[in-house]
Amino acid sequence: MGITAQEVGRIRRADSGFDADRIRQDFPILTQTVHGKPLVYLDNAATTQKPRAVIEAEQQFYLRDNSNIHRGVHELSERATQAYESARRKAQKFLGAGHSREIIFVRGATEAINLVAQTFGRERTGPGDEILISAMEHHSNIVPWQILCEQNGARLRVAPINDRGELIWEEFRKLLGPRTRLVSVAHVSNALGTVNPVKEIVQAAHRLGVPVLVDGAQGAPHLRVDVEELNCDFYAFSGHKVYGPTGVGVLYGKAKLLEAMPPYQGGGDMISSVTFEKTTYNSPPYKFEAGTPNIAGVVALGAALDYVNDIGMEAIAAYEQELLVYATQRISQVPGLTIIGTAKEKTGVISFVMEGLHPHDVGTVLDQEGVAVRTGHHCAQPLMDRFKVPATTRASLALYNTRQDVDALLAGLNKVREVLG
Ligand code: C6P
């Protein structure tokens, strides 16, 4: 079973703030050994592990409630619909959205951004119009806009970043102009950990009447998000990075914008009536949820949001921040190692290169030590070009990581130097 409310209280009250050892017990996958060594999972920006409560929610759905939603009058369909819609309210609460109709279930952050590009973007942009992103974006927040620009003659503008991996504010402000139709930026960079000043970005864009999409794939798992406070127009995140299942995510959109947007895909559930002559569409969010969705995944995502809410996003953020400081201090001591991404505002991502070594080889030796990290360009090739590196090794933290995990990474890096150096 997951942690009880009483235990959550104890975790919150504890002076050290957080009992990660207790939390680890909720994640069965973490107890295994890999290559004969205890697993140290530091690839959380790629995907997080799942607590028992999430695994059981998905299993229980299939064991007890499985049925299609919004269609049947029978008991199972009623239950499935209720569970699905209850998850929508949980996502609404998690994001601080005003209405559950502002929550659209999608496959993940990638689909959420493509949805906005091909609906809102396609309607609002034409030849000469501009879409403004930043130099630290994930391919999912670059390529959908490039596709749109190819379709309608709009232009992609890119706000530069400094050597610490922070947005250069003055340059961003200069690029925000009369032709800008949309700003789309990461809340947090997946490859650097930089937290962008999203609230200020929204304020600056709104002054010119420009809407803002926030790619929250790496923000939602690590920071408390309040879309009303941020005042962003769209916010996208993936369930699997917030301890939920793969294949499910959320797009938040302001109700007024969603109502005016054309549908993304056509099919069942997104219509209110169909004839061969004319179809009228359902209202949001259903207008954007064509076909049978990942019902079990949505229900399990609801369980994941309950899980993090019970612990508290603020408590998670504070704990991860403490761990980031510890990890940065320790890892910086490794001779020949350079951290890429040293922004003042960061989440628990440490990307680094080691002199004379290819990140892939570093990752392979670490794997032999039981330490899972990601190596490569992290789906952010333009960012790698900016830092003039082909790839990095990336350790990314989550709420179940501990100082022992960081120490194991450090021991692994010493092994790397011994074996490869
Ligand atoms: N980044 C990483 O290892 P999907 O694949 O749709 O769940 O998320 C896409 C995505 C969008 N934006 C950002 C900032 C992201 O980090 C990601 C996913 C993973 O960094 C897999 S490439």
Short mmCIF file of C-alpha atoms and ligand atoms in Angstrom, two decimals:
data_model
loop_
_atom_site.label_atom_id
_atom_site.label_comp_id
_atom_site.label_asym_id
_atom_site.label_seq_id
_atom_site.Cartn_x
_atom_site.Cartn_y
_atom_site.Cartn_z
CA MET A 1 0.00 0.00 0.00
CA GLY A 2 1.07 3.64 -0.45
CA ILE A 3 1.96 5.93 2.41
CA THR A 4 -0.87 6.85 4.77
CA ALA A 5 -1.99 10.41 5.53
CA GLN A 6 -0.44 10.04 8.98
CA GLU A 7 2.90 9.09 7.51
CA VAL A 8 2.70 11.96 5.04
CA GLY A 9 2.23 14.30 8.00
CA ARG A 10 5.28 12.84 9.68
CA ILE A 11 7.34 13.31 6.53
CA ARG A 12 6.26 16.94 6.31
CA ARG A 13 6.95 17.60 9.98
CA ALA A 14 10.37 15.98 10.10
CA ASP A 15 13.14 18.54 10.55
CA SER A 16 15.10 17.15 7.64
CA GLY A 17 11.86 17.71 5.69
CA PHE A 18 11.54 14.46 3.88
CA ASP A 19 11.85 10.71 4.36
CA ALA A 20 13.02 9.48 0.97
CA ASP A 21 13.95 6.07 2.41
CA ARG A 22 10.32 5.57 3.39
CA ILE A 23 9.11 6.79 0.01
CA ARG A 24 11.43 4.35 -1.78
CA GLN A 25 9.45 1.50 -0.29
CA ASP A 26 6.51 2.55 -2.46
CA PHE A 27 8.55 1.87 -5.62
CA PRO A 28 9.03 -1.89 -6.03
CA ILE A 29 11.32 -1.55 -9.07
CA LEU A 30 14.00 0.22 -7.02
CA THR A 31 14.84 -2.81 -4.90
CA GLN A 32 16.50 -4.78 -7.71
CA THR A 33 20.14 -5.25 -8.55
CA VAL A 34 21.60 -4.51 -11.99
CA HIS A 35 24.84 -6.22 -13.05
CA GLY A 36 25.04 -7.46 -9.48
CA LYS A 37 24.90 -3.93 -8.00
CA PRO A 38 21.94 -2.20 -6.31
CA LEU A 39 20.04 -0.16 -8.89
CA VAL A 40 20.68 3.57 -8.65
CA TYR A 41 18.09 5.14 -10.92
CA LEU A 42 19.15 8.62 -12.05
CA ASP A 43 17.34 8.81 -15.38
CA ASN A 44 14.19 10.45 -14.07
CA ALA A 45 14.02 13.19 -16.68
CA ALA A 46 13.52 10.44 -19.28
CA THR A 47 10.85 8.72 -17.22
CA THR A 48 10.14 8.22 -13.53
CA GLN A 49 9.44 4.94 -11.76
CA LYS A 50 5.91 4.15 -10.59
CA PRO A 51 4.69 3.81 -7.03
CA ARG A 52 2.62 0.76 -6.11
CA ALA A 53 -0.50 2.96 -5.88
CA VAL A 54 -0.21 3.78 -9.61
CA ILE A 55 0.47 0.19 -10.67
CA GLU A 56 -2.47 -1.00 -8.59
CA ALA A 57 -4.82 1.69 -9.91
CA GLU A 58 -4.18 0.55 -13.48
CA GLN A 59 -4.49 -3.11 -12.50
CA GLN A 60 -7.69 -2.52 -10.54
CA PHE A 61 -9.21 -0.69 -13.47
CA TYR A 62 -8.70 -3.72 -15.71
CA LEU A 63 -9.68 -6.20 -12.99
CA ARG A 64 -12.90 -4.45 -12.00
CA ASP A 65 -14.06 -1.44 -14.05
CA ASN A 66 -12.81 -1.88 -17.61
CA SER A 67 -15.27 -0.48 -20.11
CA ASN A 68 -15.45 2.32 -22.65
CA ILE A 69 -16.35 5.79 -21.40
CA HIS A 70 -19.06 8.36 -22.20
CA ARG A 71 -20.97 5.71 -24.17
CA GLY A 72 -22.58 2.93 -22.18
CA VAL A 73 -25.49 3.08 -19.77
CA HIS A 74 -24.29 -0.04 -18.00
CA GLU A 75 -22.62 -0.14 -14.61
CA LEU A 76 -19.06 -0.74 -15.82
CA SER A 77 -19.22 2.10 -18.30
CA GLU A 78 -20.59 4.39 -15.60
CA ARG A 79 -17.73 3.44 -13.30
CA ALA A 80 -15.09 3.84 -15.99
CA THR A 81 -16.51 7.25 -16.96
CA GLN A 82 -16.53 8.37 -13.35
CA ALA A 83 -12.94 7.24 -12.79
CA TYR A 84 -11.81 8.99 -15.99
CA GLU A 85 -13.59 12.24 -15.19
CA SER A 86 -12.39 12.12 -11.60
CA ALA A 87 -8.81 11.99 -12.94
CA ARG A 88 -9.60 15.10 -14.96
CA ARG A 89 -10.56 16.93 -11.77
CA LYS A 90 -7.35 15.72 -10.12
CA ALA A 91 -5.32 17.10 -13.04
CA GLN A 92 -7.26 20.36 -12.76
CA LYS A 93 -6.40 20.61 -9.08
CA PHE A 94 -2.77 19.62 -9.70
CA LEU A 95 -2.36 22.47 -12.20
CA GLY A 96 -4.53 24.98 -10.34
CA ALA A 97 -6.85 25.33 -13.35
CA GLY A 98 -10.20 27.04 -12.92
CA HIS A 99 -12.34 24.45 -14.76
CA SER A 100 -12.06 20.75 -15.53
CA ARG A 101 -13.09 21.53 -19.13
CA GLU A 102 -9.68 23.19 -19.49
CA ILE A 103 -7.97 19.80 -19.06
CA ILE A 104 -7.46 17.72 -22.20
CA PHE A 105 -6.04 14.22 -21.97
CA VAL A 106 -3.44 13.49 -24.62
CA ARG A 107 -0.63 10.96 -25.10
CA GLY A 108 1.99 13.23 -23.57
CA ALA A 109 3.68 16.61 -23.81
CA THR A 110 4.64 15.92 -27.43
CA GLU A 111 1.06 15.39 -28.52
CA ALA A 112 -0.10 18.39 -26.48
CA ILE A 113 2.29 20.73 -28.32
CA ASN A 114 1.43 19.25 -31.72
CA LEU A 115 -2.24 19.71 -30.88
CA VAL A 116 -1.78 23.42 -30.18
CA ALA A 117 0.42 23.88 -33.25
CA GLN A 118 -2.07 22.26 -35.60
CA THR A 119 -5.20 23.91 -34.19
CA PHE A 120 -4.49 27.22 -32.51
CA GLY A 121 -1.21 27.73 -34.39
CA ARG A 122 -2.59 26.92 -37.83
CA GLU A 123 -5.49 29.32 -37.40
CA ARG A 124 -3.53 32.17 -35.89
CA THR A 125 -0.41 32.27 -38.05
CA GLY A 126 0.29 33.06 -41.70
CA PRO A 127 3.16 34.18 -43.94
CA GLY A 128 5.54 36.52 -42.10
CA ASP A 129 4.10 35.79 -38.66
CA GLU A 130 6.49 34.63 -35.97
CA ILE A 131 6.57 31.96 -33.30
CA LEU A 132 9.09 32.58 -30.54
CA ILE A 133 10.83 29.77 -28.68
CA SER A 134 14.12 29.56 -26.76
CA ALA A 135 17.48 27.97 -27.53
CA MET A 136 17.04 25.37 -24.78
CA GLU A 137 13.92 23.66 -26.17
CA HIS A 138 13.38 19.93 -26.49
CA HIS A 139 12.73 18.76 -30.08
CA SER A 140 9.05 18.40 -29.11
CA ASN A 141 8.90 22.16 -28.72
CA ILE A 142 10.83 22.88 -31.92
CA VAL A 143 9.71 20.47 -34.62
CA PRO A 144 5.91 20.99 -34.33
CA TRP A 145 6.51 24.72 -34.92
CA GLN A 146 8.84 24.03 -37.84
CA ILE A 147 6.15 21.84 -39.42
CA LEU A 148 3.64 24.65 -38.92
CA CYS A 149 6.05 27.21 -40.42
CA GLU A 150 6.53 24.98 -43.47
CA GLN A 151 2.76 24.74 -43.86
CA ASN A 152 1.89 28.40 -43.60
CA GLY A 153 5.02 30.46 -44.24
CA ALA A 154 5.46 31.63 -40.65
CA ARG A 155 8.93 32.07 -39.14
CA LEU A 156 10.48 30.44 -36.09
CA ARG A 157 12.48 32.84 -33.90
CA VAL A 158 14.82 31.57 -31.20
CA ALA A 159 15.72 33.54 -28.07
CA PRO A 160 19.37 32.90 -27.13
CA ILE A 161 20.75 31.72 -23.80
CA ASN A 162 23.92 32.60 -21.89
CA ASP A 163 26.79 30.29 -20.93
CA ARG A 164 25.04 29.28 -17.72
CA GLY A 165 22.09 28.10 -19.78
CA GLU A 166 19.72 30.94 -18.85
CA LEU A 167 17.46 32.82 -21.20
CA ILE A 168 18.96 36.22 -22.13
CA TRP A 169 16.05 38.40 -21.11
CA GLU A 170 16.93 41.49 -23.16
CA GLU A 171 17.28 39.37 -26.32
CA PHE A 172 14.00 37.64 -25.63
CA ARG A 173 12.28 41.01 -25.20
CA LYS A 174 13.79 42.25 -28.48
CA LEU A 175 12.50 39.21 -30.37
CA LEU A 176 9.01 39.61 -28.95
CA GLY A 177 7.54 41.93 -31.56
CA PRO A 178 4.50 42.93 -33.59
CA ARG A 179 4.77 39.79 -35.76
CA THR A 180 4.91 37.38 -32.79
CA ARG A 181 1.77 35.25 -32.69
CA LEU A 182 2.79 32.74 -30.05
CA VAL A 183 5.54 32.16 -27.49
CA SER A 184 6.33 28.55 -26.59
CA VAL A 185 8.93 27.86 -23.91
CA ALA A 186 10.01 25.11 -21.56
CA HIS A 187 9.15 25.60 -17.91
CA VAL A 188 12.34 23.64 -17.18
CA SER A 189 15.03 22.53 -19.62
CA ASN A 190 15.39 18.75 -19.75
CA ALA A 191 19.08 18.86 -20.65
CA LEU A 192 20.21 21.67 -18.30
CA GLY A 193 17.63 21.85 -15.54
CA THR A 194 17.23 25.62 -16.03
CA VAL A 195 13.95 26.96 -14.67
CA ASN A 196 12.66 29.66 -17.00
CA PRO A 197 11.01 32.82 -15.62
CA VAL A 198 7.67 31.73 -17.03
CA LYS A 199 5.55 34.26 -15.17
CA GLU A 200 7.63 37.15 -16.47
CA ILE A 201 7.61 35.68 -19.97
CA VAL A 202 3.80 35.50 -19.88
CA GLN A 203 3.53 39.07 -18.59
CA ALA A 204 5.83 40.41 -21.31
CA ALA A 205 4.03 38.46 -24.06
CA HIS A 206 0.55 39.38 -22.83
CA ARG A 207 1.46 43.07 -22.88
CA LEU A 208 1.64 42.61 -26.65
CA GLY A 209 -1.42 40.37 -26.75
CA VAL A 210 0.70 37.29 -27.49
CA PRO A 211 -0.42 33.95 -25.98
CA VAL A 212 2.09 31.63 -24.30
CA LEU A 213 2.42 27.85 -24.25
CA VAL A 214 4.52 26.38 -21.47
CA ASP A 215 6.13 22.98 -22.09
CA GLY A 216 5.88 21.67 -18.55
CA ALA A 217 7.26 18.18 -19.23
CA GLN A 218 10.12 18.84 -16.78
CA GLY A 219 8.32 21.46 -14.68
CA ALA A 220 5.23 19.61 -13.48
CA PRO A 221 7.19 16.74 -11.87
CA HIS A 222 9.42 19.02 -9.81
CA LEU A 223 7.67 22.33 -9.09
CA ARG A 224 4.26 23.35 -7.80
CA VAL A 225 2.40 24.58 -10.86
CA ASP A 226 -0.46 27.05 -10.77
CA VAL A 227 -1.56 27.90 -14.27
CA GLU A 228 -3.82 30.70 -13.06
CA GLU A 229 -0.96 32.30 -11.18
CA LEU A 230 1.37 31.88 -14.16
CA ASN A 231 -1.49 33.10 -16.35
CA CYS A 232 -0.15 30.99 -19.24
CA ASP A 233 -2.53 30.14 -22.07
CA PHE A 234 -1.46 26.51 -22.47
CA TYR A 235 0.51 24.15 -20.24
CA ALA A 236 1.60 20.67 -21.36
CA PHE A 237 2.98 17.77 -19.37
CA SER A 238 3.52 13.99 -19.62
CA GLY A 239 2.12 11.56 -17.06
CA HIS A 240 5.13 9.24 -17.14
CA LYS A 241 7.47 11.92 -15.78
CA VAL A 242 5.14 12.52 -12.79
CA TYR A 243 5.21 8.88 -11.62
CA GLY A 244 2.25 7.99 -13.84
CA PRO A 245 2.07 5.59 -16.79
CA THR A 246 3.43 6.14 -20.29
CA GLY A 247 1.09 7.09 -23.12
CA VAL A 248 -0.90 9.68 -21.21
CA GLY A 249 -0.47 13.37 -20.55
CA VAL A 250 -2.30 16.63 -20.11
CA LEU A 251 -2.82 19.78 -22.09
CA TYR A 252 -4.25 22.68 -20.11
CA GLY A 253 -5.76 25.47 -22.21
CA LYS A 254 -7.71 28.56 -21.21
CA ALA A 255 -11.40 27.82 -21.76
CA LYS A 256 -11.93 30.81 -24.03
CA LEU A 257 -9.12 29.73 -26.34
CA LEU A 258 -10.17 26.08 -26.40
CA GLU A 259 -13.74 27.03 -27.31
CA ALA A 260 -12.54 29.03 -30.32
CA MET A 261 -10.04 26.43 -31.54
CA PRO A 262 -10.83 23.95 -34.32
CA PRO A 263 -10.58 20.24 -33.42
CA TYR A 264 -7.27 18.38 -33.72
CA GLN A 265 -8.48 14.97 -34.87
CA GLY A 266 -11.89 13.76 -36.01
CA GLY A 267 -13.62 10.69 -34.65
CA GLY A 268 -15.90 9.35 -31.97
CA ASP A 269 -16.72 11.38 -28.83
CA MET A 270 -15.52 14.71 -30.26
CA ILE A 271 -18.78 15.44 -32.10
CA SER A 272 -22.19 16.57 -31.05
CA SER A 273 -23.89 15.54 -34.30
CA VAL A 274 -22.80 14.11 -37.64
CA THR A 275 -24.48 14.02 -41.04
CA PHE A 276 -22.77 13.53 -44.38
CA GLU A 277 -23.37 17.20 -45.05
CA LYS A 278 -22.16 18.70 -41.79
CA THR A 279 -20.69 17.80 -38.43
CA THR A 280 -20.95 19.91 -35.31
CA TYR A 281 -18.32 19.47 -32.65
CA ASN A 282 -18.60 18.66 -28.98
CA SER A 283 -17.47 21.31 -26.48
CA PRO A 284 -14.02 21.26 -24.86
CA PRO A 285 -12.40 19.15 -23.57
CA TYR A 286 -14.21 16.40 -25.53
CA LYS A 287 -13.75 18.23 -28.83
CA PHE A 288 -10.04 17.43 -28.50
CA GLU A 289 -10.34 13.82 -27.33
CA ALA A 290 -11.32 11.93 -30.48
CA GLY A 291 -11.59 8.15 -30.21
CA THR A 292 -11.21 5.84 -27.24
CA PRO A 293 -8.50 7.34 -25.03
CA ASN A 294 -6.00 5.60 -22.74
CA ILE A 295 -8.67 5.19 -20.06
CA ALA A 296 -6.67 2.98 -17.68
CA GLY A 297 -3.67 5.25 -18.14
CA VAL A 298 -5.71 8.33 -17.27
CA VAL A 299 -7.08 6.62 -14.15
CA ALA A 300 -3.55 5.63 -13.10
CA LEU A 301 -2.33 9.16 -13.80
CA GLY A 302 -5.01 10.33 -11.36
CA ALA A 303 -3.48 7.99 -8.76
CA ALA A 304 -0.01 9.43 -9.50
CA LEU A 305 -1.28 12.98 -8.98
CA ASP A 306 -2.89 11.91 -5.70
CA TYR A 307 0.45 10.42 -4.69
CA VAL A 308 2.50 13.57 -5.27
CA ASN A 309 -0.24 15.82 -3.90
CA ASP A 310 -0.31 13.81 -0.68
CA ILE A 311 3.41 14.34 -0.21
CA GLY A 312 3.15 17.94 -1.42
CA MET A 313 4.84 19.46 -4.47
CA GLU A 314 6.52 22.08 -2.29
CA ALA A 315 8.04 19.40 -0.06
CA ILE A 316 9.20 17.47 -3.14
CA ALA A 317 10.74 20.60 -4.69
CA ALA A 318 12.54 21.52 -1.46
CA TYR A 319 13.93 18.02 -1.01
CA GLU A 320 15.11 17.74 -4.60
CA GLN A 321 16.74 21.17 -4.34
CA GLU A 322 18.69 20.06 -1.27
CA LEU A 323 19.81 16.95 -3.12
CA LEU A 324 20.79 18.98 -6.19
CA VAL A 325 23.06 21.20 -4.07
CA TYR A 326 24.70 18.14 -2.52
CA ALA A 327 25.11 16.41 -5.89
CA THR A 328 26.51 19.52 -7.57
CA GLN A 329 29.08 20.01 -4.82
CA ARG A 330 30.23 16.41 -4.95
CA ILE A 331 30.27 15.96 -8.70
CA SER A 332 32.11 19.24 -9.30
CA GLN A 333 35.06 17.72 -7.45
CA VAL A 334 35.63 15.05 -10.11
CA PRO A 335 38.80 16.05 -12.03
CA GLY A 336 38.19 16.89 -15.69
CA LEU A 337 34.41 17.07 -15.28
CA THR A 338 32.45 20.11 -16.48
CA ILE A 339 28.81 20.67 -15.66
CA ILE A 340 26.78 21.98 -18.60
CA GLY A 341 23.96 24.12 -17.24
CA THR A 342 24.71 26.16 -14.14
CA ALA A 343 21.67 28.43 -14.01
CA LYS A 344 20.82 30.12 -10.72
CA GLU A 345 17.33 28.60 -10.87
CA LYS A 346 17.61 24.88 -11.51
CA THR A 347 15.82 21.62 -10.84
CA GLY A 348 17.63 18.36 -10.16
CA VAL A 349 19.37 17.85 -13.49
CA ILE A 350 23.14 17.52 -13.74
CA SER A 351 24.45 17.30 -17.30
CA PHE A 352 28.17 16.99 -17.65
CA VAL A 353 31.07 16.16 -19.92
CA MET A 354 34.35 14.53 -18.93
CA GLU A 355 37.56 15.57 -20.60
CA GLY A 356 38.63 13.15 -23.33
CA LEU A 357 35.72 10.75 -22.73
CA HIS A 358 32.62 10.13 -24.79
CA PRO A 359 29.41 10.37 -22.73
CA HIS A 360 28.26 7.06 -24.14
CA ASP A 361 31.31 5.31 -22.69
CA VAL A 362 30.77 7.10 -19.37
CA GLY A 363 27.15 5.88 -19.31
CA THR A 364 28.18 2.32 -20.16
CA VAL A 365 30.68 2.12 -17.29
CA LEU A 366 28.13 3.68 -14.91
CA ASP A 367 25.58 1.08 -15.99
CA GLN A 368 28.03 -1.69 -15.06
CA GLU A 369 28.06 -0.10 -11.59
CA GLY A 370 24.25 -0.22 -11.43
CA VAL A 371 23.89 3.53 -12.05
CA ALA A 372 21.31 4.46 -14.72
CA VAL A 373 21.87 7.82 -16.41
CA ARG A 374 21.04 9.13 -19.87
CA THR A 375 23.72 9.94 -22.40
CA GLY A 376 23.31 11.64 -25.77
CA HIS A 377 21.79 14.87 -27.03
CA HIS A 378 18.66 14.49 -24.90
CA CYS A 379 16.43 15.42 -27.87
CA ALA A 380 17.90 18.91 -27.68
CA GLN A 381 20.45 18.94 -30.51
CA PRO A 382 20.43 22.74 -31.05
CA LEU A 383 21.21 23.13 -27.35
CA MET A 384 24.18 20.76 -27.64
CA ASP A 385 25.38 22.85 -30.61
CA ARG A 386 25.06 25.99 -28.46
CA PHE A 387 27.43 24.46 -25.90
CA LYS A 388 29.64 22.97 -28.65
CA VAL A 389 29.31 19.42 -27.33
CA PRO A 390 27.89 16.47 -29.26
CA ALA A 391 26.34 14.97 -26.15
CA THR A 392 26.40 14.97 -22.36
CA THR A 393 25.93 12.50 -19.54
CA ARG A 394 22.84 13.46 -17.57
CA ALA A 395 21.92 12.47 -14.03
CA SER A 396 18.38 13.56 -13.14
CA LEU A 397 16.86 13.37 -9.68
CA ALA A 398 13.45 12.42 -8.34
CA LEU A 399 11.74 12.30 -4.97
CA TYR A 400 13.02 8.79 -4.16
CA ASN A 401 16.70 9.57 -4.77
CA THR A 402 19.02 9.93 -1.79
CA ARG A 403 22.50 11.13 -0.92
CA GLN A 404 23.57 7.49 -1.14
CA ASP A 405 22.48 7.52 -4.80
CA VAL A 406 24.62 10.59 -5.39
CA ASP A 407 27.54 8.91 -3.61
CA ALA A 408 27.08 5.84 -5.82
CA LEU A 409 27.19 8.10 -8.88
CA LEU A 410 30.40 9.63 -7.61
CA ALA A 411 31.94 6.21 -6.97
CA GLY A 412 30.84 5.25 -10.49
CA LEU A 413 32.55 8.31 -11.94
CA ASN A 414 35.75 7.42 -10.14
CA LYS A 415 35.47 3.97 -11.70
CA VAL A 416 34.99 5.65 -15.09
CA ARG A 417 38.26 7.51 -14.63
CA GLU A 418 40.00 4.34 -13.53
CA VAL A 419 38.70 2.28 -16.48
CA LEU A 420 38.69 4.89 -19.25
CA GLY A 421 40.91 7.68 -18.00
N1 C6P B 1 12.19 14.41 -22.48
C1 C6P B 1 14.21 13.31 -21.71
O1 C6P B 1 14.90 12.32 -21.50
P1 C6P B 1 7.08 13.05 -24.14
O2 C6P B 1 8.07 12.23 -24.91
O3 C6P B 1 5.94 13.51 -25.00
O4 C6P B 1 6.64 12.41 -22.87
O5 C6P B 1 7.87 14.36 -23.65
C2 C6P B 1 8.53 15.15 -24.58
C3 C6P B 1 9.29 16.24 -23.90
C4 C6P B 1 8.91 17.56 -24.10
N2 C6P B 1 9.52 18.56 -23.47
C5 C6P B 1 10.53 18.35 -22.62
C6 C6P B 1 11.16 19.51 -21.92
C7 C6P B 1 10.97 17.04 -22.38
O6 C6P B 1 11.96 16.83 -21.52
C8 C6P B 1 10.35 15.96 -23.05
C9 C6P B 1 10.83 14.55 -22.86
C10 C6P B 1 12.77 13.13 -22.16
O7 C6P B 1 14.63 14.44 -21.53
C11 C6P B 1 12.67 12.13 -23.27
S1 C6P B 1 13.42 12.70 -24.75
#
